[in-house]
Amino acid sequence: MTTIRSRKVLLNLCSYIILTMASLFVLIPSLWMVSTALKRSEDVMSTPLKWIPDAVTFNPFIRIWKEYPFGAYFANSVYVVITATVISLIFSALAGYGTSRFNFRGKGAFLTFLLMTQMFPSIMLLIPFYKVLKAFGLIDSHLGLILVYISFTIPFCTWMMMGYFQIIPKELDKVAMIDGCSRLRTFVQIILPLSLPGLSATAIYAFLVGWNEYMFAFILTTSESMKTLPVGIAQLNGFYKIEWNDMMAASIVSSLPLIVLFLFLQKYFISSLTAGAVK
């Protein structure tokens, strides 16, 4: 008995050590980013390197708003990504509900097509997207970026929502329709409230894809008034020098919406991860 207990203690200790090392491996780059953002320009490349700067300054956070069009970049990202996320949620929820509740001709081919769209690297779609958007006059526009982003997110979001709707009993639909609810009313008033964990996980995925996307935003936008945060942060590189503290400050500010989103949806996100694990 003592031997078994000792083995469990040793196993738990090893697990904690591994988890601590993994956490440090993940946190060290973020901590160094914060440290660099709080340094003066002359202290960024000073040797020996210091985690805690001798003189803490918040000037980089002030400069990115005053000396760069960072506000325009931030507003563009918020508008484009939130719009694309909402549209993706609406269409993927409808498609996921339909595929989870109905059997129709071509259902397997439709789902396979959605899955196959995720198998190809996005760089292959750059030229086709550019030609299509140029033909419709959508280059350097918010609408063009929104259409591109929803084309990336809707296929996988549909699979995510379909998987979550499948664990919701179909009997709930039948009972609601017996009580006089239409199919659409059943979906909106009965099924959607029960699928909040799945919706939150899908929203986080769609938001992350759009918020971090760089390549298409760089190619499809040309004016400063249309560029998004990833493109704007990359352009903080000077021709003769790089202000690393300004770039790190901009990176910290750009990561705040992701942190806030996850904090608000954390409860639903965790429950979606464990959904279906216990019956």
Short mmCIF file of C-alpha atoms in Angstrom, two decimals:
data_model
loop_
_atom_site.label_atom_id
_atom_site.label_comp_id
_atom_site.label_asym_id
_atom_site.label_seq_id
_atom_site.Cartn_x
_atom_site.Cartn_y
_atom_site.Cartn_z
CA MET A 1 0.00 0.00 0.00
CA THR A 2 2.82 2.36 0.91
CA THR A 3 4.63 1.52 -2.32
CA ILE A 4 1.53 2.33 -4.41
CA ARG A 5 1.07 5.62 -2.57
CA SER A 6 4.73 6.53 -3.07
CA ARG A 7 4.44 5.80 -6.78
CA LYS A 8 1.39 8.06 -7.03
CA VAL A 9 3.20 10.86 -5.21
CA LEU A 10 6.23 10.47 -7.47
CA LEU A 11 4.03 10.42 -10.57
CA ASN A 12 2.20 13.56 -9.46
CA LEU A 13 5.51 15.28 -8.71
CA CYS A 14 6.86 14.42 -12.16
CA SER A 15 3.63 15.67 -13.75
CA TYR A 16 3.86 18.99 -11.92
CA ILE A 17 7.50 19.41 -12.92
CA ILE A 18 6.71 18.73 -16.58
CA LEU A 19 3.71 21.08 -16.53
CA THR A 20 5.75 23.81 -14.84
CA MET A 21 8.52 23.54 -17.42
CA ALA A 22 6.00 23.59 -20.26
CA SER A 23 4.30 26.66 -18.77
CA LEU A 24 7.62 28.47 -18.46
CA PHE A 25 8.46 27.57 -22.05
CA VAL A 26 5.20 29.19 -23.15
CA LEU A 27 5.36 32.20 -20.82
CA ILE A 28 8.99 33.23 -21.32
CA PRO A 29 8.42 34.84 -24.77
CA SER A 30 5.40 36.73 -23.43
CA LEU A 31 7.28 37.93 -20.36
CA TRP A 32 10.20 39.05 -22.51
CA MET A 33 7.78 40.95 -24.75
CA VAL A 34 6.40 42.80 -21.72
CA SER A 35 9.91 43.49 -20.46
CA THR A 36 11.00 44.94 -23.81
CA ALA A 37 7.88 47.10 -24.08
CA LEU A 38 8.70 48.71 -20.73
CA LYS A 39 12.31 49.58 -21.67
CA ARG A 40 13.72 52.76 -23.11
CA SER A 41 15.03 52.58 -26.68
CA GLU A 42 18.65 52.77 -25.53
CA ASP A 43 18.14 49.91 -23.05
CA VAL A 44 16.58 47.42 -25.44
CA MET A 45 19.85 46.13 -26.90
CA SER A 46 22.05 46.84 -23.90
CA THR A 47 24.20 44.07 -22.45
CA PRO A 48 23.90 42.18 -20.24
CA LEU A 49 20.23 41.57 -21.00
CA LYS A 50 17.90 42.38 -18.11
CA TRP A 51 14.46 41.02 -17.45
CA ILE A 52 13.56 43.94 -15.21
CA PRO A 53 14.63 47.27 -16.76
CA ASP A 54 16.46 49.81 -14.62
CA ALA A 55 14.12 52.56 -15.77
CA VAL A 56 10.56 51.48 -16.50
CA THR A 57 8.81 53.64 -19.09
CA PHE A 58 5.40 53.61 -20.74
CA ASN A 59 6.47 55.86 -23.60
CA PRO A 60 6.29 53.02 -26.18
CA PHE A 61 2.60 52.54 -25.38
CA ILE A 62 2.04 56.28 -25.82
CA ARG A 63 4.09 56.54 -29.01
CA ILE A 64 2.22 53.81 -30.88
CA TRP A 65 -0.98 55.87 -30.57
CA LYS A 66 0.58 59.28 -31.24
CA GLU A 67 3.33 58.69 -33.81
CA TYR A 68 1.79 55.80 -35.81
CA PRO A 69 -1.70 55.28 -37.28
CA PHE A 70 -2.17 52.51 -34.73
CA GLY A 71 -5.71 53.62 -33.91
CA ALA A 72 -6.77 53.15 -37.54
CA TYR A 73 -5.15 49.72 -37.66
CA PHE A 74 -6.90 48.68 -34.46
CA ALA A 75 -10.30 49.97 -35.60
CA ASN A 76 -9.97 48.21 -38.96
CA SER A 77 -9.15 44.89 -37.29
CA VAL A 78 -12.03 45.20 -34.83
CA TYR A 79 -14.56 46.04 -37.56
CA VAL A 80 -13.41 43.45 -40.10
CA VAL A 81 -12.87 40.58 -37.67
CA ILE A 82 -16.04 41.06 -35.61
CA THR A 83 -18.15 41.35 -38.76
CA ALA A 84 -16.55 38.24 -40.28
CA THR A 85 -16.96 36.33 -37.00
CA VAL A 86 -20.66 37.18 -36.68
CA ILE A 87 -21.37 36.23 -40.31
CA SER A 88 -19.42 32.99 -39.91
CA LEU A 89 -21.34 32.11 -36.74
CA ILE A 90 -24.72 32.71 -38.40
CA PHE A 91 -24.03 30.66 -41.52
CA SER A 92 -22.09 27.90 -39.80
CA ALA A 93 -24.79 27.52 -37.13
CA LEU A 94 -27.50 27.21 -39.79
CA ALA A 95 -25.43 24.82 -41.90
CA GLY A 96 -24.36 22.78 -38.86
CA TYR A 97 -27.95 22.48 -37.65
CA GLY A 98 -29.19 21.46 -41.08
CA THR A 99 -26.56 18.79 -41.57
CA SER A 100 -27.05 17.41 -38.06
CA ARG A 101 -30.85 17.16 -38.35
CA PHE A 102 -31.60 16.32 -41.99
CA ASN A 103 -30.53 13.61 -44.39
CA PHE A 104 -30.49 14.93 -47.95
CA ARG A 105 -28.97 13.96 -51.24
CA GLY A 106 -25.37 15.09 -51.49
CA LYS A 107 -24.92 15.55 -47.73
CA GLY A 108 -21.76 13.46 -47.64
CA ALA A 109 -20.33 15.22 -50.67
CA PHE A 110 -21.13 18.60 -49.13
CA LEU A 111 -19.39 17.78 -45.86
CA THR A 112 -16.43 16.27 -47.70
CA PHE A 113 -16.13 19.43 -49.79
CA LEU A 114 -16.10 21.57 -46.66
CA LEU A 115 -13.39 19.39 -45.17
CA MET A 116 -11.31 19.39 -48.36
CA THR A 117 -11.21 23.19 -48.39
CA GLN A 118 -9.11 23.00 -45.22
CA MET A 119 -6.55 20.67 -46.79
CA PHE A 120 -4.96 23.20 -49.13
CA PRO A 121 -2.52 25.93 -48.03
CA SER A 122 -4.07 29.38 -48.12
CA ILE A 123 -1.24 30.74 -50.30
CA MET A 124 -2.76 28.76 -53.21
CA LEU A 125 -5.90 30.90 -52.96
CA LEU A 126 -4.14 34.26 -52.93
CA ILE A 127 -4.09 34.87 -56.68
CA PRO A 128 -7.67 33.61 -57.30
CA PHE A 129 -8.97 35.77 -54.45
CA TYR A 130 -7.06 38.78 -55.76
CA LYS A 131 -8.46 38.39 -59.29
CA VAL A 132 -12.03 37.91 -58.07
CA LEU A 133 -11.92 40.88 -55.71
CA LYS A 134 -10.28 43.04 -58.35
CA ALA A 135 -13.00 42.14 -60.86
CA PHE A 136 -15.64 43.33 -58.38
CA GLY A 137 -13.68 46.41 -57.26
CA LEU A 138 -13.16 45.11 -53.72
CA ILE A 139 -9.39 45.46 -53.49
CA ASP A 140 -8.39 47.73 -50.61
CA SER A 141 -11.80 47.49 -48.95
CA HIS A 142 -13.17 46.15 -45.71
CA LEU A 143 -15.81 44.13 -47.57
CA GLY A 144 -13.12 42.30 -49.54
CA LEU A 145 -11.29 41.25 -46.38
CA ILE A 146 -14.54 40.21 -44.70
CA LEU A 147 -15.44 37.95 -47.64
CA VAL A 148 -11.98 36.38 -47.58
CA TYR A 149 -12.07 35.73 -43.84
CA ILE A 150 -15.53 34.15 -43.83
CA SER A 151 -14.47 31.87 -46.67
CA PHE A 152 -11.68 30.62 -44.39
CA THR A 153 -13.76 30.14 -41.27
CA ILE A 154 -17.22 28.96 -42.39
CA PRO A 155 -16.17 25.44 -43.53
CA PHE A 156 -14.43 24.46 -40.29
CA CYS A 157 -16.95 26.35 -38.14
CA THR A 158 -19.72 24.34 -39.84
CA TRP A 159 -18.03 21.10 -38.81
CA MET A 160 -17.61 22.38 -35.26
CA MET A 161 -21.26 23.39 -34.95
CA MET A 162 -22.49 20.18 -36.58
CA GLY A 163 -20.53 18.12 -34.06
CA TYR A 164 -22.02 20.08 -31.18
CA PHE A 165 -25.60 19.97 -32.50
CA GLN A 166 -25.31 16.19 -32.84
CA ILE A 167 -24.98 15.79 -29.06
CA ILE A 168 -28.22 17.74 -28.50
CA PRO A 169 -31.10 15.21 -28.55
CA LYS A 170 -33.34 15.42 -31.61
CA GLU A 171 -36.30 14.72 -29.34
CA LEU A 172 -36.15 18.37 -28.21
CA ASP A 173 -36.95 19.45 -31.77
CA LYS A 174 -39.88 17.06 -31.99
CA VAL A 175 -41.34 18.18 -28.65
CA ALA A 176 -41.02 21.85 -29.60
CA MET A 177 -42.69 21.27 -32.98
CA ILE A 178 -45.50 19.31 -31.30
CA ASP A 179 -46.07 22.40 -29.11
CA GLY A 180 -46.50 24.48 -32.25
CA CYS A 181 -43.00 25.85 -32.88
CA SER A 182 -41.80 26.14 -36.43
CA ARG A 183 -38.45 24.67 -37.42
CA LEU A 184 -36.81 28.13 -37.37
CA ARG A 185 -38.35 29.05 -34.01
CA THR A 186 -37.23 25.72 -32.58
CA PHE A 187 -33.70 26.42 -33.76
CA VAL A 188 -33.58 29.98 -32.41
CA GLN A 189 -35.40 29.56 -29.09
CA ILE A 190 -34.59 25.97 -28.11
CA ILE A 191 -31.43 24.73 -29.78
CA LEU A 192 -29.27 27.87 -29.90
CA PRO A 193 -29.46 28.59 -26.14
CA LEU A 194 -28.35 25.01 -25.47
CA SER A 195 -25.45 25.37 -27.91
CA LEU A 196 -23.80 28.40 -26.29
CA PRO A 197 -20.62 26.42 -25.45
CA GLY A 198 -20.27 25.34 -29.06
CA LEU A 199 -20.99 28.85 -30.31
CA SER A 200 -18.35 30.31 -27.99
CA ALA A 201 -15.69 27.85 -29.12
CA THR A 202 -16.57 28.55 -32.76
CA ALA A 203 -16.49 32.31 -32.14
CA ILE A 204 -13.05 32.08 -30.55
CA TYR A 205 -11.74 30.10 -33.51
CA ALA A 206 -13.19 32.48 -36.11
CA PHE A 207 -11.96 35.53 -34.21
CA LEU A 208 -8.43 34.12 -33.87
CA VAL A 209 -8.21 33.31 -37.57
CA GLY A 210 -9.18 36.82 -38.63
CA TRP A 211 -7.33 38.70 -35.90
CA ASN A 212 -3.98 37.05 -36.62
CA GLU A 213 -4.24 36.88 -40.42
CA TYR A 214 -1.43 38.77 -42.16
CA MET A 215 -0.81 37.59 -45.71
CA PHE A 216 -4.18 38.39 -47.30
CA ALA A 217 -4.52 41.65 -45.38
CA PHE A 218 -1.07 42.69 -46.61
CA ILE A 219 -1.78 41.86 -50.27
CA LEU A 220 -5.41 42.98 -50.49
CA THR A 221 -5.00 46.36 -48.77
CA THR A 222 -2.84 49.18 -50.07
CA SER A 223 -3.87 52.36 -48.25
CA GLU A 224 -2.95 53.09 -44.64
CA SER A 225 -6.61 53.68 -43.78
CA MET A 226 -7.52 50.08 -44.64
CA LYS A 227 -4.67 48.08 -43.11
CA THR A 228 -5.24 45.81 -40.13
CA LEU A 229 -3.20 45.28 -36.98
CA PRO A 230 -0.87 42.48 -38.17
CA VAL A 231 0.10 44.52 -41.22
CA GLY A 232 0.45 47.69 -39.17
CA ILE A 233 2.66 46.06 -36.54
CA ALA A 234 4.92 44.63 -39.25
CA GLN A 235 5.28 48.12 -40.71
CA LEU A 236 6.65 49.47 -37.45
CA ASN A 237 10.03 48.28 -38.74
CA GLY A 238 12.01 51.36 -39.70
CA PHE A 239 14.19 51.53 -42.81
CA TYR A 240 17.36 52.11 -40.81
CA LYS A 241 16.42 50.75 -37.40
CA ILE A 242 13.72 48.81 -35.57
CA GLU A 243 12.07 50.21 -32.46
CA TRP A 244 11.66 46.92 -30.67
CA ASN A 245 9.99 48.45 -27.63
CA ASP A 246 7.34 50.11 -29.81
CA MET A 247 6.72 46.85 -31.65
CA MET A 248 6.41 44.89 -28.41
CA ALA A 249 4.01 47.50 -26.99
CA ALA A 250 1.88 47.25 -30.12
CA SER A 251 1.90 43.45 -29.86
CA ILE A 252 0.74 43.59 -26.25
CA VAL A 253 -2.12 45.95 -27.09
CA SER A 254 -3.16 43.79 -30.05
CA SER A 255 -3.29 40.69 -27.83
CA LEU A 256 -5.63 42.30 -25.27
CA PRO A 257 -8.86 41.71 -27.26
CA LEU A 258 -8.01 38.01 -27.50
CA ILE A 259 -7.44 37.82 -23.75
CA VAL A 260 -10.68 39.66 -23.00
CA LEU A 261 -12.63 37.45 -25.42
CA PHE A 262 -11.32 34.28 -23.85
CA LEU A 263 -11.98 35.53 -20.32
CA PHE A 264 -15.62 36.29 -21.17
CA LEU A 265 -16.18 33.01 -23.02
CA GLN A 266 -13.94 30.82 -20.86
CA LYS A 267 -16.83 29.14 -19.03
CA TYR A 268 -18.60 28.18 -22.24
CA PHE A 269 -15.34 27.26 -23.98
CA ILE A 270 -14.29 24.80 -21.26
CA SER A 271 -17.73 23.22 -21.17
CA SER A 272 -17.61 22.75 -24.95
CA LEU A 273 -14.32 20.88 -24.60
CA THR A 274 -15.85 18.43 -22.13
CA ALA A 275 -19.20 18.12 -23.90
CA GLY A 276 -19.95 14.54 -24.79
CA ALA A 277 -17.17 13.16 -22.59
CA VAL A 278 -19.69 11.78 -20.08
CA LYS A 279 -23.06 10.37 -20.96
#
